[in-house]
Amino acid sequence: MCDEISDDARLKHEDPINYYLKHFHDQEIMGELRWSDPYLYFQISRIHYIQELKDKTLTSKCPDCGDEIIQGEWGEEYCNSCGLVTRSTYDYVGGFKIYLPYGLK
């Protein structure tokens, strides 16, 4: 465990971009970065966004249950079986940001 922490700390100082990309979904780490270095935070966010666009995941299958993804009349894509919304044109519902496995349309 100590080696993992020391490797993580070393990565943070030697290659901060890869460190923050590795911990992109850790809200505490990214929150600290946003306040301490907003320029690096926006750079990391942009790199993560580009990597997500380049990701070649299979978008016709549900990431949870593996069933078929269909498109609704309002343009959002959702699972035919479990109802998980996988893509939509909006990433906020009721003022809250939602996670869309296949991103925005």
mmCIF file of N, CA and C in Angstrom:
data_model
loop_
_atom_site.group_PDB
_atom_site.id
_atom_site.type_symbol
_atom_site.label_atom_id
_atom_site.label_comp_id
_atom_site.label_asym_id
_atom_site.label_seq_id
_atom_site.Cartn_x
_atom_site.Cartn_y
_atom_site.Cartn_z
ATOM 1 N N MET A 1 0.822 -1.183 0.000
ATOM 2 C CA MET A 1 0.000 0.000 0.000
ATOM 3 C C MET A 1 0.873 1.255 0.000
ATOM 4 N N CYS A 2 1.979 1.232 0.752
ATOM 5 C CA CYS A 2 2.871 2.387 0.808
ATOM 6 C C CYS A 2 3.524 2.634 -0.540
ATOM 7 N N ASP A 3 3.874 1.551 -1.269
ATOM 8 C CA ASP A 3 4.469 1.703 -2.587
ATOM 9 C C ASP A 3 3.478 2.345 -3.548
ATOM 10 N N GLU A 4 2.194 1.977 -3.433
ATOM 11 C CA GLU A 4 1.176 2.553 -4.302
ATOM 12 C C GLU A 4 1.030 4.050 -4.046
ATOM 13 N N ILE A 5 1.060 4.445 -2.789
ATOM 14 C CA ILE A 5 0.939 5.863 -2.444
ATOM 15 C C ILE A 5 2.169 6.617 -2.933
ATOM 16 N N SER A 6 3.350 6.045 -2.741
ATOM 17 C CA SER A 6 4.555 6.740 -3.174
ATOM 18 C C SER A 6 4.611 6.831 -4.701
ATOM 19 N N ASP A 7 4.162 5.786 -5.403
ATOM 20 C CA ASP A 7 4.105 5.838 -6.863
ATOM 21 C C ASP A 7 3.118 6.903 -7.313
ATOM 22 N N ASP A 8 1.994 7.004 -6.621
ATOM 23 C CA ASP A 8 0.979 7.995 -6.944
ATOM 24 C C ASP A 8 1.511 9.408 -6.714
ATOM 25 N N ALA A 9 2.203 9.605 -5.594
ATOM 26 C CA ALA A 9 2.767 10.922 -5.293
ATOM 27 C C ALA A 9 3.858 11.287 -6.293
ATOM 28 N N ARG A 10 4.658 10.310 -6.677
ATOM 29 C CA ARG A 10 5.714 10.554 -7.662
ATOM 30 C C ARG A 10 5.109 10.930 -9.008
ATOM 31 N N LEU A 11 4.042 10.217 -9.408
ATOM 32 C CA LEU A 11 3.370 10.518 -10.668
ATOM 33 C C LEU A 11 2.789 11.932 -10.648
ATOM 34 N N LYS A 12 2.261 12.341 -9.502
ATOM 35 C CA LYS A 12 1.672 13.682 -9.372
ATOM 36 C C LYS A 12 2.715 14.761 -9.643
ATOM 37 N N HIS A 13 3.938 14.559 -9.188
ATOM 38 C CA HIS A 13 4.972 15.570 -9.364
ATOM 39 C C HIS A 13 5.718 15.442 -10.684
ATOM 40 N N GLU A 14 5.888 14.214 -11.177
ATOM 41 C CA GLU A 14 6.634 14.016 -12.414
ATOM 42 C C GLU A 14 5.768 14.193 -13.654
ATOM 43 N N ASP A 15 4.513 13.744 -13.593
ATOM 44 C CA ASP A 15 3.626 13.807 -14.750
ATOM 45 C C ASP A 15 2.210 14.149 -14.282
ATOM 46 N N PRO A 16 1.966 15.406 -13.930
ATOM 47 C CA PRO A 16 0.677 15.778 -13.351
ATOM 48 C C PRO A 16 -0.507 15.533 -14.282
ATOM 49 N N ILE A 17 -0.316 15.649 -15.582
ATOM 50 C CA ILE A 17 -1.436 15.434 -16.508
ATOM 51 C C ILE A 17 -1.935 13.998 -16.418
ATOM 52 N N ASN A 18 -1.045 13.035 -16.469
ATOM 53 C CA ASN A 18 -1.459 11.629 -16.356
ATOM 54 C C ASN A 18 -2.018 11.313 -14.976
ATOM 55 N N TYR A 19 -1.454 11.941 -13.952
ATOM 56 C CA TYR A 19 -1.970 11.737 -12.591
ATOM 57 C C TYR A 19 -3.431 12.169 -12.502
ATOM 58 N N TYR A 20 -3.713 13.382 -12.977
ATOM 59 C CA TYR A 20 -5.078 13.885 -12.870
ATOM 60 C C TYR A 20 -6.035 13.182 -13.831
ATOM 61 N N LEU A 21 -5.543 12.727 -14.978
ATOM 62 C CA LEU A 21 -6.406 11.932 -15.865
ATOM 63 C C LEU A 21 -6.757 10.597 -15.213
ATOM 64 N N LYS A 22 -5.788 10.019 -14.498
ATOM 65 C CA LYS A 22 -6.027 8.758 -13.793
ATOM 66 C C LYS A 22 -7.074 8.939 -12.697
ATOM 67 N N HIS A 23 -7.074 10.112 -12.050
ATOM 68 C CA HIS A 23 -7.990 10.385 -10.938
ATOM 69 C C HIS A 23 -9.107 11.347 -11.336
ATOM 70 N N PHE A 24 -9.469 11.378 -12.602
ATOM 71 C CA PHE A 24 -10.437 12.359 -13.098
ATOM 72 C C PHE A 24 -11.790 12.251 -12.401
ATOM 73 N N HIS A 25 -12.207 11.053 -12.050
ATOM 74 C CA HIS A 25 -13.520 10.870 -11.434
ATOM 75 C C HIS A 25 -13.477 10.980 -9.905
ATOM 76 N N ASP A 26 -12.321 11.284 -9.333
ATOM 77 C CA ASP A 26 -12.202 11.510 -7.891
ATOM 78 C C ASP A 26 -12.518 12.977 -7.618
ATOM 79 N N GLN A 27 -13.701 13.248 -7.087
ATOM 80 C CA GLN A 27 -14.160 14.618 -6.912
ATOM 81 C C GLN A 27 -13.288 15.421 -5.955
ATOM 82 N N GLU A 28 -12.747 14.776 -4.950
ATOM 83 C CA GLU A 28 -11.909 15.491 -3.980
ATOM 84 C C GLU A 28 -10.615 15.983 -4.627
ATOM 85 N N ILE A 29 -9.945 15.106 -5.363
ATOM 86 C CA ILE A 29 -8.686 15.476 -6.020
ATOM 87 C C ILE A 29 -8.929 16.545 -7.076
ATOM 88 N N MET A 30 -9.958 16.358 -7.896
ATOM 89 C CA MET A 30 -10.233 17.324 -8.953
ATOM 90 C C MET A 30 -10.731 18.654 -8.386
ATOM 91 N N GLY A 31 -11.449 18.608 -7.271
ATOM 92 C CA GLY A 31 -11.895 19.846 -6.625
ATOM 93 C C GLY A 31 -10.724 20.673 -6.119
ATOM 94 N N GLU A 32 -9.744 19.995 -5.521
ATOM 95 C CA GLU A 32 -8.542 20.693 -5.057
ATOM 96 C C GLU A 32 -7.785 21.314 -6.229
ATOM 97 N N LEU A 33 -7.683 20.560 -7.331
ATOM 98 C CA LEU A 33 -6.984 21.070 -8.507
ATOM 99 C C LEU A 33 -7.712 22.280 -9.086
ATOM 100 N N ARG A 34 -9.030 22.213 -9.108
ATOM 101 C CA ARG A 34 -9.813 23.314 -9.682
ATOM 102 C C ARG A 34 -9.551 24.626 -8.945
ATOM 103 N N TRP A 35 -9.383 24.552 -7.626
ATOM 104 C CA TRP A 35 -9.136 25.772 -6.854
ATOM 105 C C TRP A 35 -7.671 26.183 -6.879
ATOM 106 N N SER A 36 -6.763 25.208 -6.889
ATOM 107 C CA SER A 36 -5.346 25.553 -6.820
ATOM 108 C C SER A 36 -4.759 25.940 -8.177
ATOM 109 N N ASP A 37 -5.211 25.295 -9.263
ATOM 110 C CA ASP A 37 -4.669 25.583 -10.598
ATOM 111 C C ASP A 37 -5.782 25.433 -11.644
ATOM 112 N N PRO A 38 -6.637 26.461 -11.791
ATOM 113 C CA PRO A 38 -7.774 26.345 -12.709
ATOM 114 C C PRO A 38 -7.352 26.099 -14.162
ATOM 115 N N TYR A 39 -6.213 26.646 -14.588
ATOM 116 C CA TYR A 39 -5.749 26.433 -15.961
ATOM 117 C C TYR A 39 -5.468 24.948 -16.203
ATOM 118 N N LEU A 40 -4.748 24.302 -15.288
ATOM 119 C CA LEU A 40 -4.467 22.875 -15.429
ATOM 120 C C LEU A 40 -5.758 22.061 -15.348
ATOM 121 N N TYR A 41 -6.677 22.464 -14.480
ATOM 122 C CA TYR A 41 -7.968 21.770 -14.365
ATOM 123 C C TYR A 41 -8.709 21.775 -15.702
ATOM 124 N N PHE A 42 -8.791 22.925 -16.361
ATOM 125 C CA PHE A 42 -9.490 22.995 -17.644
ATOM 126 C C PHE A 42 -8.739 22.240 -18.731
ATOM 127 N N GLN A 43 -7.421 22.219 -18.657
ATOM 128 C CA GLN A 43 -6.622 21.451 -19.608
ATOM 129 C C GLN A 43 -6.890 19.950 -19.432
ATOM 130 N N ILE A 44 -6.924 19.481 -18.194
ATOM 131 C CA ILE A 44 -7.207 18.071 -17.910
ATOM 132 C C ILE A 44 -8.624 17.720 -18.373
ATOM 133 N N SER A 45 -9.579 18.601 -18.098
ATOM 134 C CA SER A 45 -10.966 18.357 -18.516
ATOM 135 C C SER A 45 -11.064 18.240 -20.032
ATOM 136 N N ARG A 46 -10.356 19.091 -20.735
ATOM 137 C CA ARG A 46 -10.393 19.045 -22.205
ATOM 138 C C ARG A 46 -9.751 17.769 -22.738
ATOM 139 N N ILE A 47 -8.627 17.381 -22.177
ATOM 140 C CA ILE A 47 -7.966 16.138 -22.614
ATOM 141 C C ILE A 47 -8.882 14.948 -22.342
ATOM 142 N N HIS A 48 -9.517 14.916 -21.175
ATOM 143 C CA HIS A 48 -10.433 13.821 -20.848
ATOM 144 C C HIS A 48 -11.599 13.785 -21.829
ATOM 145 N N TYR A 49 -12.139 14.947 -22.166
ATOM 146 C CA TYR A 49 -13.248 15.031 -23.116
ATOM 147 C C TYR A 49 -12.832 14.493 -24.483
ATOM 148 N N ILE A 50 -11.654 14.863 -24.944
ATOM 149 C CA ILE A 50 -11.158 14.387 -26.236
ATOM 150 C C ILE A 50 -10.954 12.879 -26.211
ATOM 151 N N GLN A 51 -10.414 12.356 -25.106
ATOM 152 C CA GLN A 51 -10.225 10.906 -24.987
ATOM 153 C C GLN A 51 -11.554 10.176 -25.010
ATOM 154 N N GLU A 52 -12.570 10.753 -24.377
ATOM 155 C CA GLU A 52 -13.903 10.145 -24.388
ATOM 156 C C GLU A 52 -14.470 10.112 -25.798
ATOM 157 N N LEU A 53 -14.224 11.160 -26.585
ATOM 158 C CA LEU A 53 -14.706 11.190 -27.968
ATOM 159 C C LEU A 53 -14.003 10.145 -28.827
ATOM 160 N N LYS A 54 -12.728 9.918 -28.546
ATOM 161 C CA LYS A 54 -11.949 8.967 -29.327
ATOM 162 C C LYS A 54 -12.216 7.519 -28.922
ATOM 163 N N ASP A 55 -12.892 7.326 -27.783
ATOM 164 C CA ASP A 55 -13.178 5.991 -27.283
ATOM 165 C C ASP A 55 -14.106 5.270 -28.254
ATOM 166 N N LYS A 56 -13.752 4.090 -28.658
ATOM 167 C CA LYS A 56 -14.518 3.343 -29.649
ATOM 168 C C LYS A 56 -15.392 2.276 -28.985
ATOM 169 N N THR A 57 -16.219 2.671 -28.030
ATOM 170 C CA THR A 57 -17.079 1.711 -27.362
ATOM 171 C C THR A 57 -18.274 1.363 -28.231
ATOM 172 N N LEU A 58 -18.822 0.199 -28.001
ATOM 173 C CA LEU A 58 -19.987 -0.269 -28.732
ATOM 174 C C LEU A 58 -21.218 0.433 -28.160
ATOM 175 N N THR A 59 -21.815 1.344 -28.916
ATOM 176 C CA THR A 59 -22.914 2.143 -28.394
ATOM 177 C C THR A 59 -24.285 1.551 -28.699
ATOM 178 N N SER A 60 -24.351 0.387 -29.303
ATOM 179 C CA SER A 60 -25.647 -0.215 -29.590
ATOM 180 C C SER A 60 -26.063 -1.212 -28.516
ATOM 181 N N LYS A 61 -25.209 -1.442 -27.538
ATOM 182 C CA LYS A 61 -25.502 -2.358 -26.432
ATOM 183 C C LYS A 61 -25.466 -1.604 -25.117
ATOM 184 N N CYS A 62 -26.365 -1.946 -24.193
ATOM 185 C CA CYS A 62 -26.433 -1.308 -22.883
ATOM 186 C C CYS A 62 -25.193 -1.673 -22.061
ATOM 187 N N PRO A 63 -24.535 -0.686 -21.430
ATOM 188 C CA PRO A 63 -23.357 -0.999 -20.618
ATOM 189 C C PRO A 63 -23.698 -1.752 -19.339
ATOM 190 N N ASP A 64 -24.960 -1.701 -18.887
ATOM 191 C CA ASP A 64 -25.356 -2.403 -17.666
ATOM 192 C C ASP A 64 -25.811 -3.831 -17.931
ATOM 193 N N CYS A 65 -26.780 -3.994 -18.835
ATOM 194 C CA CYS A 65 -27.358 -5.333 -19.028
ATOM 195 C C CYS A 65 -27.012 -5.967 -20.370
ATOM 196 N N GLY A 66 -26.482 -5.194 -21.330
ATOM 197 C CA GLY A 66 -26.071 -5.750 -22.609
ATOM 198 C C GLY A 66 -27.190 -5.874 -23.631
ATOM 199 N N ASP A 67 -28.383 -5.394 -23.301
ATOM 200 C CA ASP A 67 -29.505 -5.468 -24.237
ATOM 201 C C ASP A 67 -29.398 -4.352 -25.280
ATOM 202 N N GLU A 68 -30.330 -4.338 -26.209
ATOM 203 C CA GLU A 68 -30.320 -3.398 -27.324
ATOM 204 C C GLU A 68 -30.659 -1.968 -26.875
ATOM 205 N N ILE A 69 -29.973 -0.993 -27.462
ATOM 206 C CA ILE A 69 -30.242 0.419 -27.236
ATOM 207 C C ILE A 69 -31.187 0.896 -28.337
ATOM 208 N N ILE A 70 -32.264 1.594 -27.940
ATOM 209 C CA ILE A 70 -33.199 2.135 -28.921
ATOM 210 C C ILE A 70 -33.284 3.654 -28.747
ATOM 211 N N GLN A 71 -33.797 4.323 -29.783
ATOM 212 C CA GLN A 71 -33.917 5.774 -29.730
ATOM 213 C C GLN A 71 -35.375 6.150 -29.524
ATOM 214 N N GLY A 72 -35.612 7.028 -28.548
ATOM 215 C CA GLY A 72 -36.956 7.482 -28.247
ATOM 216 C C GLY A 72 -37.401 8.588 -29.179
ATOM 217 N N GLU A 73 -38.665 8.977 -29.052
ATOM 218 C CA GLU A 73 -39.216 9.997 -29.941
ATOM 219 C C GLU A 73 -38.612 11.380 -29.725
ATOM 220 N N TRP A 74 -38.026 11.649 -28.549
ATOM 221 C CA TRP A 74 -37.405 12.939 -28.279
ATOM 222 C C TRP A 74 -35.908 12.932 -28.570
ATOM 223 N N GLY A 75 -35.394 11.836 -29.103
ATOM 224 C CA GLY A 75 -34.001 11.772 -29.521
ATOM 225 C C GLY A 75 -33.045 11.139 -28.533
ATOM 226 N N GLU A 76 -33.512 10.827 -27.317
ATOM 227 C CA GLU A 76 -32.586 10.201 -26.379
ATOM 228 C C GLU A 76 -32.519 8.699 -26.657
ATOM 229 N N GLU A 77 -31.359 8.134 -26.377
ATOM 230 C CA GLU A 77 -31.151 6.703 -26.572
ATOM 231 C C GLU A 77 -31.180 6.030 -25.216
ATOM 232 N N TYR A 78 -31.906 4.923 -25.131
ATOM 233 C CA TYR A 78 -32.040 4.226 -23.857
ATOM 234 C C TYR A 78 -32.127 2.721 -24.092
ATOM 235 N N CYS A 79 -31.906 1.982 -23.014
ATOM 236 C CA CYS A 79 -31.920 0.524 -23.075
ATOM 237 C C CYS A 79 -33.365 0.031 -23.167
ATOM 238 N N ASN A 80 -33.598 -0.892 -24.057
ATOM 239 C CA ASN A 80 -34.923 -1.472 -24.260
ATOM 240 C C ASN A 80 -35.349 -2.314 -23.068
ATOM 241 N N SER A 81 -34.396 -2.838 -22.309
ATOM 242 C CA SER A 81 -34.700 -3.741 -21.211
ATOM 243 C C SER A 81 -34.731 -3.037 -19.842
ATOM 244 N N CYS A 82 -33.625 -2.400 -19.463
ATOM 245 C CA CYS A 82 -33.545 -1.817 -18.115
ATOM 246 C C CYS A 82 -33.914 -0.333 -18.068
ATOM 247 N N GLY A 83 -33.997 0.336 -19.216
ATOM 248 C CA GLY A 83 -34.408 1.729 -19.259
ATOM 249 C C GLY A 83 -33.301 2.747 -19.030
ATOM 250 N N LEU A 84 -32.048 2.313 -18.932
ATOM 251 C CA LEU A 84 -30.931 3.228 -18.717
ATOM 252 C C LEU A 84 -30.791 4.169 -19.912
ATOM 253 N N VAL A 85 -30.784 5.475 -19.658
ATOM 254 C CA VAL A 85 -30.556 6.456 -20.720
ATOM 255 C C VAL A 85 -29.052 6.520 -20.967
ATOM 256 N N THR A 86 -28.629 6.202 -22.187
ATOM 257 C CA THR A 86 -27.206 6.149 -22.501
ATOM 258 C C THR A 86 -26.706 7.378 -23.237
ATOM 259 N N ARG A 87 -27.565 8.027 -24.034
ATOM 260 C CA ARG A 87 -27.199 9.257 -24.744
ATOM 261 C C ARG A 87 -28.409 10.170 -24.799
ATOM 262 N N SER A 88 -28.141 11.456 -24.735
ATOM 263 C CA SER A 88 -29.218 12.435 -24.808
ATOM 264 C C SER A 88 -28.641 13.734 -25.345
ATOM 265 N N THR A 89 -29.510 14.679 -25.639
ATOM 266 C CA THR A 89 -29.045 15.980 -26.101
ATOM 267 C C THR A 89 -28.788 16.922 -24.928
ATOM 268 N N TYR A 90 -29.251 16.560 -23.734
ATOM 269 C CA TYR A 90 -29.054 17.376 -22.534
ATOM 270 C C TYR A 90 -28.345 16.546 -21.472
ATOM 271 N N ASP A 91 -27.439 17.187 -20.743
ATOM 272 C CA ASP A 91 -26.750 16.461 -19.667
ATOM 273 C C ASP A 91 -27.209 16.916 -18.288
ATOM 274 N N TYR A 92 -28.295 17.697 -18.222
ATOM 275 C CA TYR A 92 -28.881 18.115 -16.951
ATOM 276 C C TYR A 92 -30.364 17.753 -16.932
ATOM 277 N N VAL A 93 -30.828 17.250 -15.802
ATOM 278 C CA VAL A 93 -32.242 16.960 -15.600
ATOM 279 C C VAL A 93 -32.647 17.558 -14.261
ATOM 280 N N GLY A 94 -33.639 18.437 -14.271
ATOM 281 C CA GLY A 94 -34.104 19.065 -13.039
ATOM 282 C C GLY A 94 -33.025 19.867 -12.334
ATOM 283 N N GLY A 95 -32.086 20.424 -13.112
ATOM 284 C CA GLY A 95 -31.013 21.215 -12.524
ATOM 285 C C GLY A 95 -29.834 20.403 -12.031
ATOM 286 N N PHE A 96 -29.891 19.084 -12.172
ATOM 287 C CA PHE A 96 -28.801 18.223 -11.721
ATOM 288 C C PHE A 96 -28.101 17.617 -12.926
ATOM 289 N N LYS A 97 -26.767 17.587 -12.877
ATOM 290 C CA LYS A 97 -25.990 16.975 -13.947
ATOM 291 C C LYS A 97 -26.127 15.463 -13.840
ATOM 292 N N ILE A 98 -26.378 14.819 -14.969
ATOM 293 C CA ILE A 98 -26.515 13.366 -14.993
ATOM 294 C C ILE A 98 -25.357 12.752 -15.749
ATOM 295 N N TYR A 99 -25.055 11.496 -15.456
ATOM 296 C CA TYR A 99 -23.996 10.765 -16.127
ATOM 297 C C TYR A 99 -24.609 9.988 -17.278
ATOM 298 N N LEU A 100 -24.113 10.223 -18.475
ATOM 299 C CA LEU A 100 -24.559 9.503 -19.663
ATOM 300 C C LEU A 100 -23.409 8.636 -20.157
ATOM 301 N N PRO A 101 -23.542 7.298 -20.108
ATOM 302 C CA PRO A 101 -22.415 6.426 -20.459
ATOM 303 C C PRO A 101 -21.825 6.687 -21.839
ATOM 304 N N TYR A 102 -22.654 7.053 -22.834
ATOM 305 C CA TYR A 102 -22.147 7.291 -24.184
ATOM 306 C C TYR A 102 -22.125 8.768 -24.531
ATOM 307 N N GLY A 103 -22.281 9.639 -23.554
ATOM 308 C CA GLY A 103 -22.114 11.082 -23.762
ATOM 309 C C GLY A 103 -23.289 11.767 -24.427
ATOM 310 N N LEU A 104 -23.043 13.003 -24.789
ATOM 311 C CA LEU A 104 -24.074 13.804 -25.440
ATOM 312 C C LEU A 104 -24.128 13.501 -26.938
ATOM 313 N N LYS A 105 -25.269 13.760 -27.520
ATOM 314 C CA LYS A 105 -25.430 13.602 -28.974
ATOM 315 C C LYS A 105 -24.929 14.838 -29.672
#
